[in-house]
Every structure is written in structure tokens, then in C-alpha cells.
Short mmCIF file of C-alpha atoms in Angstrom, two decimals:
data_model
loop_
_atom_site.label_atom_id
_atom_site.label_comp_id
_atom_site.label_asym_id
_atom_site.label_seq_id
_atom_site.Cartn_x
_atom_site.Cartn_y
_atom_site.Cartn_z
CA MET A 1 9.10 -25.17 32.02
CA ALA A 2 8.11 -22.09 30.01
CA GLN A 3 4.37 -21.66 28.98
CA VAL A 4 3.71 -20.67 25.58
CA LEU A 5 0.82 -18.26 25.19
CA GLU A 6 -0.61 -17.01 21.84
CA PHE A 7 -1.41 -13.42 21.13
CA LYS A 8 -3.91 -12.75 18.58
CA LEU A 9 -4.59 -9.50 16.51
CA PRO A 10 -6.91 -7.62 19.08
CA ASP A 11 -10.14 -6.12 18.30
CA LEU A 12 -9.28 -2.92 16.83
CA GLY A 13 -12.58 -1.05 17.50
CA GLU A 14 -14.56 1.08 15.35
CA GLY A 15 -15.83 -1.69 13.31
CA LEU A 16 -12.57 -2.48 12.02
CA THR A 17 -12.30 -6.28 11.22
CA GLU A 18 -8.76 -6.57 9.64
CA ALA A 19 -5.19 -4.98 9.46
CA GLU A 20 -2.32 -5.09 7.18
CA ILE A 21 1.27 -5.96 8.69
CA VAL A 22 3.40 -2.86 7.84
CA ARG A 23 6.73 -3.74 9.98
CA TRP A 24 7.35 -6.23 12.54
CA LEU A 25 9.14 -4.71 15.69
CA VAL A 26 10.61 -8.02 17.05
CA GLU A 27 12.18 -11.21 15.51
CA VAL A 28 11.69 -14.77 16.81
CA GLY A 29 13.90 -15.01 19.84
CA ASP A 30 13.92 -11.48 21.16
CA VAL A 31 12.80 -10.75 24.51
CA VAL A 32 9.63 -8.75 25.35
CA ALA A 33 8.16 -7.04 28.13
CA ILE A 34 4.56 -6.72 28.91
CA ASP A 35 3.04 -3.98 26.68
CA GLN A 36 5.97 -3.59 24.49
CA PRO A 37 4.83 -3.02 20.71
CA VAL A 38 5.83 -5.88 18.84
CA VAL A 39 4.16 -5.00 15.28
CA GLU A 40 2.92 -1.75 13.25
CA VAL A 41 -0.03 -2.50 11.24
CA GLU A 42 -2.21 -0.28 8.79
CA THR A 43 -6.17 -0.38 9.35
CA ALA A 44 -8.74 1.31 7.24
CA LYS A 45 -8.26 4.35 9.69
CA ALA A 46 -4.73 4.82 10.81
CA MET A 47 -1.11 3.29 11.20
CA VAL A 48 -0.51 2.05 14.60
CA GLU A 49 1.63 -0.11 16.87
CA VAL A 50 0.22 -3.22 18.58
CA PRO A 51 1.15 -3.99 22.30
CA CYS A 52 1.65 -7.64 23.50
CA PRO A 53 -0.06 -8.16 27.09
CA TYR A 54 2.44 -10.76 27.64
CA GLY A 55 6.43 -10.85 28.61
CA GLY A 56 9.04 -13.50 27.56
CA VAL A 57 10.65 -14.77 24.51
CA VAL A 58 8.92 -14.68 20.92
CA THR A 59 8.79 -18.29 19.71
CA ALA A 60 6.97 -17.50 16.43
CA ARG A 61 5.24 -14.65 14.17
CA PHE A 62 2.59 -15.15 11.96
CA GLY A 63 2.42 -13.15 8.75
CA GLU A 64 5.05 -11.61 6.42
CA GLU A 65 4.89 -7.71 6.01
CA GLY A 66 2.21 -6.80 3.59
CA THR A 67 0.12 -9.50 4.67
CA GLU A 68 -3.68 -8.70 5.91
CA LEU A 69 -4.86 -10.50 8.83
CA PRO A 70 -8.14 -10.71 10.10
CA VAL A 71 -9.15 -9.61 13.82
CA GLY A 72 -8.54 -12.83 15.92
CA ALA A 73 -6.09 -14.46 13.73
CA PRO A 74 -2.63 -15.60 15.62
CA LEU A 75 0.19 -12.64 15.51
CA ILE A 76 2.84 -14.07 17.86
CA THR A 77 3.44 -16.79 20.35
CA VAL A 78 5.43 -16.08 23.58
CA ALA A 79 7.15 -18.31 25.94
CA VAL A 80 6.58 -16.86 29.38
CA GLY A 81 8.56 -17.74 32.38
CA GLU A 82 11.62 -18.70 30.64
CA ARG A 83 15.35 -17.30 30.92
CA PRO A 84 16.54 -16.71 27.28
CA ALA A 85 19.64 -18.31 26.29
CA SER A 86 21.53 -15.38 25.45
CA GLY A 87 21.46 -14.60 29.56
CA GLU A 88 19.57 -11.09 28.76
CA GLY A 89 17.75 -11.76 31.90
CA ASP A 90 14.48 -13.58 33.25
CA ALA A 91 11.40 -13.05 31.04
CA ALA A 92 8.16 -11.81 32.58
CA GLY A 93 6.04 -14.06 33.92
CA ALA A 94 2.69 -15.46 32.66
CA GLU A 95 0.62 -13.00 33.86
CA GLY A 96 0.02 -10.54 31.02
CA SER A 97 -1.35 -6.80 31.24
CA GLY A 98 -4.53 -7.62 29.93
CA ASN A 99 -4.43 -5.07 27.58
CA VAL A 100 -5.27 -5.85 23.98
CA LEU A 101 -6.18 -2.65 22.72
CA VAL A 102 -4.09 -0.82 19.77
CA GLY A 103 -2.16 2.22 20.85
CA TYR A 104 -2.59 1.68 24.39
CA GLY A 105 -0.49 0.26 27.26
CA THR A 106 -0.56 -0.17 30.96
CA SER A 107 3.11 1.06 31.20
CA GLU A 108 5.58 2.89 29.24
CA ALA A 109 6.83 1.02 26.39
CA PRO A 110 10.48 -0.07 27.17
CA ALA A 111 13.76 0.66 24.89
CA ARG A 112 13.83 -1.88 22.27
CA ARG A 113 17.04 -3.87 22.26
CA ARG A 114 19.10 -3.50 19.25
CA ARG A 115 19.81 -6.23 16.99
CA VAL A 116 21.35 -7.46 13.61
CA LEU A 117 18.23 -8.60 11.33
CA ARG A 118 18.68 -11.60 8.92
CA GLU A 119 18.06 -10.88 5.36
CA ARG A 120 14.70 -12.27 3.76
CA PRO A 121 14.35 -12.05 0.22
CA VAL A 122 11.11 -10.81 -1.05
CA SER A 123 10.21 -11.46 -4.80
CA GLY A 124 8.91 -8.79 -7.15
CA ALA A 125 8.95 -8.02 -10.66
CA SER A 126 12.08 -5.77 -11.60
CA ALA A 127 11.46 -2.42 -12.57
CA ALA A 128 15.24 -2.00 -14.13
CA GLY A 129 16.75 -5.34 -13.79
CA SER A 130 17.12 -4.76 -10.10
CA ARG A 131 17.74 -7.75 -7.81
CA ALA A 132 15.21 -8.87 -5.59
CA VAL A 133 14.52 -6.75 -2.92
CA THR A 134 15.85 -7.68 0.56
CA GLY A 135 16.50 -6.72 4.23
CA GLN A 136 12.63 -6.14 4.83
CA GLY A 137 13.42 -5.44 8.62
CA PRO A 138 12.45 -2.28 10.35
CA PRO A 139 13.53 0.90 8.73
CA ALA A 140 16.16 2.98 10.61
CA ALA A 141 13.92 5.92 10.82
CA VAL A 142 10.34 6.34 11.68
CA ASN A 143 8.56 9.48 11.17
CA GLY A 144 11.70 11.30 9.79
CA GLN A 145 13.80 10.48 12.73
CA ALA A 146 17.18 8.99 12.20
CA GLY A 147 17.81 5.47 13.89
CA ALA A 148 20.65 3.61 14.69
CA PRO A 149 23.78 2.99 12.37
CA GLU A 150 22.78 -0.20 10.05
CA THR A 151 25.08 -3.01 9.60
CA GLU A 152 26.26 -4.16 6.15
CA ASP A 153 23.62 -6.91 6.28
CA GLY A 154 20.83 -5.21 8.05
CA PRO A 155 18.06 -3.23 6.57
CA VAL A 156 18.53 -0.02 4.34
CA PRO A 157 17.66 3.19 6.29
CA VAL A 158 14.24 4.63 4.87
CA ILE A 159 12.23 7.51 6.10
CA SER A 160 9.14 5.46 6.76
CA PRO A 161 7.75 1.81 6.06
CA LEU A 162 5.49 3.34 3.20
CA VAL A 163 8.55 4.19 1.14
CA ARG A 164 10.01 0.77 1.84
CA ARG A 165 6.49 -0.77 0.62
CA LEU A 166 6.61 1.38 -2.59
CA ALA A 167 10.18 0.27 -3.70
CA ARG A 168 8.84 -3.44 -2.79
CA GLN A 169 5.95 -3.07 -4.77
CA ASN A 170 7.67 -1.86 -7.49
CA GLY A 171 10.52 -4.51 -7.38
CA LEU A 172 13.24 -1.98 -6.77
CA ASP A 173 16.31 -3.13 -4.59
CA LEU A 174 16.83 0.02 -2.00
CA ARG A 175 20.50 -0.85 -1.81
CA GLU A 176 21.26 0.44 -5.28
CA LEU A 177 19.95 4.09 -4.18
CA THR A 178 22.04 6.71 -2.68
CA GLY A 179 19.54 8.68 -0.01
CA SER A 180 19.35 12.31 -0.10
CA GLY A 181 18.18 12.39 3.37
CA PRO A 182 20.30 13.05 6.72
CA ASP A 183 23.18 10.17 6.69
CA GLY A 184 21.91 9.00 3.59
CA LEU A 185 18.39 8.37 4.54
CA ILE A 186 16.28 7.12 1.56
CA LEU A 187 13.34 9.44 1.13
CA ARG A 188 10.30 8.89 -1.05
CA ALA A 189 11.48 11.49 -3.77
CA ASP A 190 14.42 8.98 -3.89
CA VAL A 191 12.42 5.97 -4.73
CA GLU A 192 10.03 8.08 -6.97
CA TYR A 193 13.04 9.19 -8.87
CA ALA A 194 14.55 5.90 -9.43
CA LEU A 195 11.07 4.20 -10.50
CA ARG A 196 10.59 7.13 -12.98
CA ALA A 197 14.31 6.49 -14.34
CA ALA A 198 13.54 2.68 -14.65
CA ALA A 199 10.38 3.28 -16.60
CA ARG A 200 12.01 5.75 -18.99
CA ALA A 201 14.72 2.79 -19.38
CA GLY A 202 12.11 0.10 -19.71
CA ALA A 203 9.99 2.22 -22.11
CA ALA A 204 13.32 3.05 -24.54
CA ALA A 205 13.80 -1.06 -24.61
CA GLN A 206 10.33 -2.10 -25.07
CA PRO A 207 8.30 0.84 -26.64
CA HIS A 208 4.94 -1.04 -26.80
CA ALA A 209 5.35 -2.74 -23.40
CA PRO A 210 3.17 -0.93 -20.51
CA VAL A 211 5.25 0.10 -17.68
CA PRO A 212 3.73 0.92 -14.13
CA GLN A 213 4.30 4.81 -13.49
CA ALA A 214 5.01 5.81 -9.83
CA THR A 215 3.10 9.01 -9.05
CA GLY A 216 4.54 12.11 -7.44
CA THR A 217 5.71 15.90 -8.29
CA ALA A 218 9.23 15.70 -7.42
CA THR A 219 11.74 15.97 -10.52
CA ALA A 220 14.88 15.33 -8.38
CA PRO A 221 15.96 13.43 -5.54
CA GLN A 222 15.47 16.51 -2.97
CA PRO A 223 13.98 16.05 0.80
CA SER A 224 10.65 17.85 1.01
CA ALA A 225 7.76 18.03 3.53
CA PRO A 226 4.23 18.52 3.17
CA GLN A 227 3.26 22.10 4.47
CA PRO A 228 0.23 22.69 6.34
CA THR A 229 -1.15 24.88 3.98
CA ALA A 230 -0.40 22.90 0.88
CA PRO A 231 -1.07 19.17 1.45
CA GLN A 232 0.44 17.10 -1.25
CA PRO A 233 -2.13 15.09 -3.26
CA PHE A 234 -2.47 11.62 -2.44
CA ALA A 235 -0.45 8.95 -4.96
CA PRO A 236 -2.10 5.35 -4.79
CA GLN A 237 0.57 2.63 -5.65
CA PRO A 238 -0.13 0.63 -8.91
CA THR A 239 0.00 -2.83 -8.97
CA VAL A 240 1.07 -4.91 -11.94
CA THR A 241 -0.21 -3.95 -15.23
CA ALA A 242 -3.25 -6.44 -15.90
CA ALA A 243 -3.74 -5.56 -19.53
CA HIS A 244 -2.41 -3.26 -22.36
CA GLY A 245 -2.91 0.28 -21.11
CA GLU A 246 -4.41 -0.70 -17.75
CA ILE A 247 -3.01 -0.17 -14.35
CA ARG A 248 -5.28 -1.75 -11.43
CA THR A 249 -4.89 -0.12 -7.92
CA PRO A 250 -6.70 -2.09 -5.03
CA LEU A 251 -9.26 -0.15 -3.07
CA LYS A 252 -7.65 -1.23 0.13
CA GLY A 253 -6.54 0.58 3.57
CA ILE A 254 -7.40 4.11 3.71
CA ARG A 255 -8.41 4.42 -0.01
CA GLY A 256 -10.83 1.73 0.59
CA ALA A 257 -12.47 2.65 3.61
CA VAL A 258 -13.02 6.26 1.82
CA ALA A 259 -14.26 4.96 -0.91
CA ASP A 260 -16.86 3.00 1.08
CA LYS A 261 -17.79 5.85 3.25
CA LEU A 262 -18.61 8.08 0.35
CA ALA A 263 -20.24 5.45 -1.35
CA ARG A 264 -22.66 4.96 1.51
CA SER A 265 -23.08 8.92 1.82
CA ARG A 266 -24.22 9.41 -1.82
CA ARG A 267 -26.80 6.27 -1.11
CA GLU A 268 -28.20 7.45 2.08
CA ILE A 269 -27.89 10.94 2.44
CA PRO A 270 -30.51 13.43 0.12
CA ASP A 271 -27.67 16.26 0.25
CA ALA A 272 -28.28 19.81 -1.10
CA THR A 273 -25.48 22.35 -1.15
CA CYS A 274 -25.73 26.60 -0.81
CA TRP A 275 -23.11 29.01 -1.21
CA VAL A 276 -22.20 32.54 -0.70
CA ASP A 277 -19.39 34.67 -1.37
CA ALA A 278 -17.93 36.92 1.40
CA ASP A 279 -15.47 39.86 2.03
CA ALA A 280 -12.74 38.15 4.47
CA THR A 281 -10.57 41.23 4.47
CA GLU A 282 -11.64 42.31 8.15
CA LEU A 283 -11.00 38.80 9.29
CA MET A 284 -7.85 38.69 7.77
CA ARG A 285 -7.01 41.99 9.32
CA ALA A 286 -8.04 40.62 12.56
CA ARG A 287 -5.91 37.66 12.68
CA THR A 288 -2.94 39.84 11.74
CA ALA A 289 -3.56 42.14 14.59
CA MET A 290 -4.03 38.97 17.04
CA ASN A 291 -0.69 37.40 15.81
CA ALA A 292 0.82 40.91 16.09
CA ALA A 293 -0.07 40.91 20.02
CA GLY A 294 2.51 38.15 20.82
CA GLY A 295 1.93 34.67 22.05
CA PRO A 296 1.03 31.55 20.06
CA LYS A 297 0.13 32.28 16.29
CA ILE A 298 -3.44 31.79 15.64
CA SER A 299 -4.21 29.95 12.63
CA LEU A 300 -6.97 30.89 9.88
CA LEU A 301 -8.47 27.48 10.24
CA ALA A 302 -8.85 28.06 14.15
CA LEU A 303 -10.53 31.13 13.52
CA LEU A 304 -12.99 29.45 10.92
CA ALA A 305 -13.69 26.95 13.46
CA ARG A 306 -14.80 29.19 16.26
CA ILE A 307 -17.07 30.75 13.76
CA CYS A 308 -18.37 27.18 12.92
CA THR A 309 -19.10 26.39 16.62
CA ALA A 310 -20.83 29.37 17.35
CA ALA A 311 -22.96 28.67 14.02
CA LEU A 312 -23.78 25.36 15.33
CA ALA A 313 -25.06 27.09 18.70
CA ARG A 314 -27.63 28.98 16.86
CA PHE A 315 -28.37 26.23 14.46
CA PRO A 316 -28.06 23.22 16.20
CA GLU A 317 -30.03 21.06 13.65
CA LEU A 318 -26.68 20.92 11.55
CA ASN A 319 -24.83 19.17 14.38
CA SER A 320 -26.71 15.99 14.32
CA THR A 321 -27.01 12.54 12.45
CA VAL A 322 -29.78 10.41 11.26
CA ASP A 323 -30.79 7.17 12.81
CA ALA A 324 -32.40 5.45 9.78
CA GLU A 325 -33.59 2.42 11.40
CA ALA A 326 -35.59 4.68 14.36
CA ARG A 327 -36.33 7.17 11.63
CA GLU A 328 -35.02 9.76 14.26
CA VAL A 329 -32.86 12.60 13.88
CA VAL A 330 -30.17 12.71 16.72
CA ARG A 331 -28.77 15.77 17.79
CA PHE A 332 -25.54 16.61 19.90
CA ASP A 333 -24.89 18.67 22.57
CA HIS A 334 -21.26 18.75 21.92
CA VAL A 335 -19.37 19.64 18.51
CA HIS A 336 -16.46 17.24 17.46
CA LEU A 337 -15.34 18.93 14.68
CA GLY A 338 -13.68 17.12 11.86
CA PHE A 339 -11.27 18.82 9.32
CA ALA A 340 -10.27 17.16 5.94
CA ALA A 341 -6.72 16.50 5.47
CA GLN A 342 -5.01 15.07 2.39
CA THR A 343 -1.85 12.99 2.94
CA ASP A 344 0.12 10.73 1.16
CA ARG A 345 -1.69 7.73 2.68
CA GLY A 346 -4.95 9.26 1.26
CA LEU A 347 -7.70 11.65 2.53
CA VAL A 348 -8.21 11.52 6.17
CA VAL A 349 -10.56 13.59 8.84
CA PRO A 350 -9.17 13.86 12.16
CA VAL A 351 -11.62 15.13 14.94
CA VAL A 352 -10.95 17.82 17.30
CA ARG A 353 -12.97 16.75 20.52
CA ASP A 354 -15.24 19.33 22.09
CA ALA A 355 -14.45 22.22 19.67
CA HIS A 356 -17.25 24.11 20.93
CA ALA A 357 -15.18 24.46 24.54
CA ARG A 358 -11.94 25.50 23.04
CA ASP A 359 -10.32 28.97 22.19
CA ALA A 360 -8.59 29.99 19.08
CA GLU A 361 -5.07 29.28 20.64
CA SER A 362 -6.26 25.70 21.92
CA LEU A 363 -7.96 25.05 18.50
CA THR A 364 -4.60 25.90 16.60
CA ALA A 365 -2.41 23.71 18.64
CA GLU A 366 -4.89 20.77 18.18
CA PHE A 367 -5.32 21.33 14.67
CA ALA A 368 -1.29 21.52 14.12
CA ARG A 369 -0.78 18.21 16.34
CA LEU A 370 -3.71 16.18 14.39
CA THR A 371 -2.13 17.35 10.87
CA GLU A 372 1.35 16.12 11.97
CA ALA A 373 -0.17 12.85 13.14
CA GLY A 374 -1.89 12.70 9.93
CA ARG A 375 1.28 13.32 7.78
CA THR A 376 3.15 10.58 9.81
CA GLY A 377 0.54 7.98 9.85
CA THR A 378 0.11 8.20 13.51
CA LEU A 379 -3.40 8.97 14.16
CA THR A 380 -5.42 6.29 16.17
CA PRO A 381 -8.80 5.14 15.62
CA ALA A 382 -10.31 7.59 18.14
CA GLU A 383 -8.69 10.50 16.69
CA LEU A 384 -10.53 9.73 13.34
CA THR A 385 -14.01 8.80 14.22
CA GLY A 386 -16.90 10.51 16.54
CA GLY A 387 -17.02 13.98 14.31
CA THR A 388 -20.37 15.47 14.26
CA PHE A 389 -19.53 18.46 11.80
CA THR A 390 -16.87 18.68 9.28
CA LEU A 391 -14.90 21.89 8.29
CA ASN A 392 -13.22 21.43 4.55
CA ASN A 393 -10.60 23.96 3.54
CA TYR A 394 -10.38 23.20 -0.14
CA GLY A 395 -8.87 26.79 -0.62
CA VAL A 396 -5.52 25.06 0.03
CA PHE A 397 -5.81 23.25 -3.47
CA GLY A 398 -6.11 26.73 -5.05
CA VAL A 399 -9.88 26.13 -5.97
CA ASP A 400 -12.89 28.66 -5.15
CA GLY A 401 -15.43 26.33 -4.58
CA SER A 402 -16.76 22.79 -4.20
CA THR A 403 -19.88 20.40 -3.38
CA PRO A 404 -18.19 18.00 -1.26
CA ILE A 405 -19.85 14.68 -0.16
CA ILE A 406 -20.91 14.62 3.51
CA ASN A 407 -18.66 12.80 6.05
CA HIS A 408 -21.35 9.89 6.86
CA PRO A 409 -22.95 9.83 9.44
CA GLU A 410 -22.90 13.68 9.90
CA ALA A 411 -25.35 15.72 8.52
CA ALA A 412 -23.38 18.89 7.20
CA MET A 413 -20.06 20.19 6.03
CA LEU A 414 -18.80 23.71 5.64
CA GLY A 415 -16.40 24.31 2.73
CA VAL A 416 -13.81 27.09 2.25
CA GLY A 417 -12.49 28.32 -0.80
CA ARG A 418 -9.29 30.11 -1.29
CA ILE A 419 -9.18 33.94 -0.02
CA ILE A 420 -8.14 36.00 -3.23
CA PRO A 421 -8.26 39.95 -4.28
CA LYS A 422 -11.37 40.82 -6.03
CA PRO A 423 -13.32 43.67 -7.01
CA TRP A 424 -16.03 44.23 -4.43
CA VAL A 425 -18.51 46.83 -3.44
CA HIS A 426 -17.37 48.19 -0.27
CA GLU A 427 -19.33 51.14 1.72
CA GLY A 428 -21.13 52.26 -1.63
CA GLU A 429 -17.68 52.10 -3.75
CA LEU A 430 -15.87 49.46 -5.87
CA ALA A 431 -12.59 48.63 -4.08
CA VAL A 432 -10.37 45.47 -4.07
CA ARG A 433 -10.91 43.24 -1.14
CA GLN A 434 -10.12 39.70 -0.25
CA VAL A 435 -13.08 37.51 -1.01
CA VAL A 436 -13.90 33.86 -0.24
CA GLN A 437 -16.39 31.46 -1.35
CA LEU A 438 -18.40 29.49 1.50
CA SER A 439 -20.45 26.60 0.68
CA LEU A 440 -22.76 24.45 2.92
CA THR A 441 -23.71 20.79 1.81
CA PHE A 442 -26.21 19.30 4.42
CA ASP A 443 -28.65 16.52 4.72
CA HIS A 444 -31.93 17.71 3.78
CA ARG A 445 -33.47 15.23 6.26
CA VAL A 446 -32.45 17.13 9.43
CA CYS A 447 -33.34 20.71 8.19
CA ASP A 448 -35.20 22.70 5.13
CA GLY A 449 -33.26 25.47 3.27
CA GLY A 450 -34.26 27.99 5.53
CA THR A 451 -32.21 26.85 8.39
CA ALA A 452 -28.95 26.04 6.10
CA GLY A 453 -29.20 29.31 4.54
CA GLY A 454 -29.49 31.01 8.13
CA PHE A 455 -26.40 29.07 9.16
CA LEU A 456 -24.57 29.96 6.23
CA ARG A 457 -25.38 33.66 6.37
CA TYR A 458 -24.43 33.78 10.14
CA VAL A 459 -20.97 32.20 9.06
CA ALA A 460 -20.51 34.73 6.27
CA ASP A 461 -21.49 37.66 8.64
CA CYS A 462 -18.78 36.56 11.02
CA VAL A 463 -16.04 36.52 8.39
CA GLU A 464 -17.27 39.99 7.23
CA GLN A 465 -17.40 41.38 10.45
CA PRO A 466 -15.61 39.42 13.22
CA ALA A 467 -17.28 41.53 15.83
CA VAL A 468 -20.58 39.79 15.17
CA LEU A 469 -18.92 36.90 16.79
CA LEU A 470 -18.38 38.42 20.01
CA ARG A 471 -22.01 38.90 20.80
CA THR A 472 -22.05 34.92 20.97
CA LEU A 473 -19.24 34.80 23.63
#
């Protein structure tokens, strides 16, 4: 006789207490193996797949896509020790892996069985007389990779679960769209284009009725991908209009977590900012020479990170945090370097572990890996926490300066503006040089202005004369 075991939403770590179901990866009746991912959830820090520690037949699922569940709530039930009626083979025994941590498993995830999903109508307000949204099963493409062909009654192929959710929240039937991606894949630009067209049609029919507008910059359904040097601005999805002229957007998920952290930083940290203009011409020439020598290309962000870690070695007070309860400054002997990145899901700060021990090539590779993971929503909670200092390159937005809010509970953040040609006195003569504004926002509890100024001046010296950095290597 089969034993039915209940798998609850596990402790996600890092103080996370709830998660939203984004996409179910299994149906009732499916056979699952030990540590096979069964659901994709979005926490306040990342979108991750949850592996089930039991093997057997799924007998029940709890919660529809879009539902928030607290940690410890039932997720699925699995009948173990039972042969499925379809004759696919024996299910795994009652002994589970014991693994309930998000994103980790004791073995490689097995290939998922192909199946035809049943339609599950989802109600929603129509944006342009559309039918109720149907086919809310797993999309045929994840992270930009095309999946298996869809059946007529199966789900519509979209590039990501977030695109499916955008359509669902706005009552848009994906089956009425023609995707502009490979093999008809529906992209976010396709959905936004359709929503804008629906909004215009609704406005023409009812000129005084408020119509939710989808945000975005695309003017036609053309495939696009965010570039590392120009992140796309975050576009929160609007809810149903609450009153005339009002659109309310819940502060939840990534956006809610960012709001809470920034508010706490402002409440608790007495911050101050200092800044300086620097001539980055020689740094840019050094990078050009390094990349012309062959081998992997070195990013500008990696060179700035090397300068940061060298400066923190000289001014370790800024690589610290304040323990308010103990009234102590806690200084770290390692640099876990966070870097701010804007994604479609909001602002995230991935962390490069042990940045002080990495060379420019290793830093370039790690920045690229974490940036791509942020873009596709696959960063793990561990990759988003534990930073000791943050590097914020807001120059990619075309601005010169900023006074950023410190990433609590860190003690400082270095900001880098855009590098542009400007008149500059060089060797006693006026010349056009590549100039950048550097700013340092710091917790005044950990140090005084002299320390902060010394740190920033050293960073500027390294930017102006990269050879200065050689003295610290």
C-alpha cells in the first residue's frame, strides 16, 4: 500500500517567510523522482525551483499560480511505494533525500516527462474584449530557450513566466497573439504592444474611463534583450484601477523587499556623501591595452572592483557593519562585493564572493555570470546576500552623479557616473579628457570624513594613474 507524504514549503533561508507560486512543474498524477523540482517560486530575493525530497506519484497540489504561501504550508502530497497506473515504472520508496533547501539537490534533476496539460481557466478583467486567459501551465521556453512543440490544447509558448503573469494580470488571452520570437515565441514586447493597443481602443470607446497602462519602451513587437551596459528600467505591473486617475501597484516580491531595505537604511544609518571628479583617460587606455593583448576581455566594472578592494585594504573601516544592539562596529577580513543591477524584476544586488582574492579576469567572468542570472531571474538567495561593500555603476543610465542609499547593513557604497569627454587641465594645459565623477556614501558611525575622503581620494588616484594600483599588488 502506498504511503502518502506531505511536502511543505521549506525554510527558504535569509529570513524569508513566504513565496509566490510562479509555475507548477508537475501535475497531479505525475511521477516524480527524489530531488526533482516540482514548482518554481518567487521570493523577495530570487526566483528559484523547489525540489521535492520524496519520489512517487503526485496526489495533490496546494495553491494556484500567483498564490502566496507561507513557509511550512503544504505544497504537494506524494504517494510513495506505488506503481503508477500508466505503467511508467515503480516510484521511489518512502525514504526521501532529506533535502528541503531551495535550489539544491542530492542528485542531478532527471529529465522531465512530457505531458499534455489540461486547460485551467483563469478569470481576469478584459483589456480589449479578450476571452478569459487559459492554458496557465508551464511555458514552452524558460530563460529564452525554446521548449517542446505545444499541442492545440496545451499552453501557449512564452519566453518566461513573468510574461505569462503580465498577460494574466491584464486579462489578455495569449492565444490571440502572434509571437515575434523564434518559432512564434511570445516575448514581453509582444504582450506590451497588445496591451497598449487595447488601452488605446478602450480609451477611444470610453474617453473618461481610466485604463491601466502597461509600461515599457518598445514601440513594436520586436525581440530585444537587455545589454550589460544598459539595463532596462524596472516596470512594475499595475493592478486594477482603484479610483479615477489612480493605479495601485502592490509592494511585494522584489519591489517590496527593496522598499523595506531602503526604508530601514534611511531610518538606521546616519549617512554622508563625498564626491570627486577624476580623469579616467589612463584607466580607459590601460583597459584597451589589456584587451588588445589577447585572452578574455576585461570589463571596466572589473577594473573598478579591483580598485575598490585595494582601497578597502587600506581603509578597512568601510568594509564593516554596525551591530546596533551590541553598539559595536564589526569589521570584515574579506570583501564580498555587491554590485547594483537593474532588471525587469526590479533592483537586485548580486554579490561576488571573496572579490579581494580575484583578479580582473575572474571578476569579469563572475560579473557576467551574476548579471545574466539576474536578467533571467535565476539568482539564488545566497547570491543576493552577505555583501560587505557595494559598487554602484549608475553611469550606465547616462547620469554623472548620485547620492545612493547604503545597502543595509553595509557601511558604504561607491558610486560611479558616466565617463565622458570634458575640458580638463592636464600637465598644465587645457585638454579634452575622459572624466568621471566618483561618489562615496558612508555610515558616519564607522568612520569620520577623513577616512572616507582618504578612501575616495585613493580610488580617484588609481583611476587617474592605474600604476598606483601596482603598489598594492
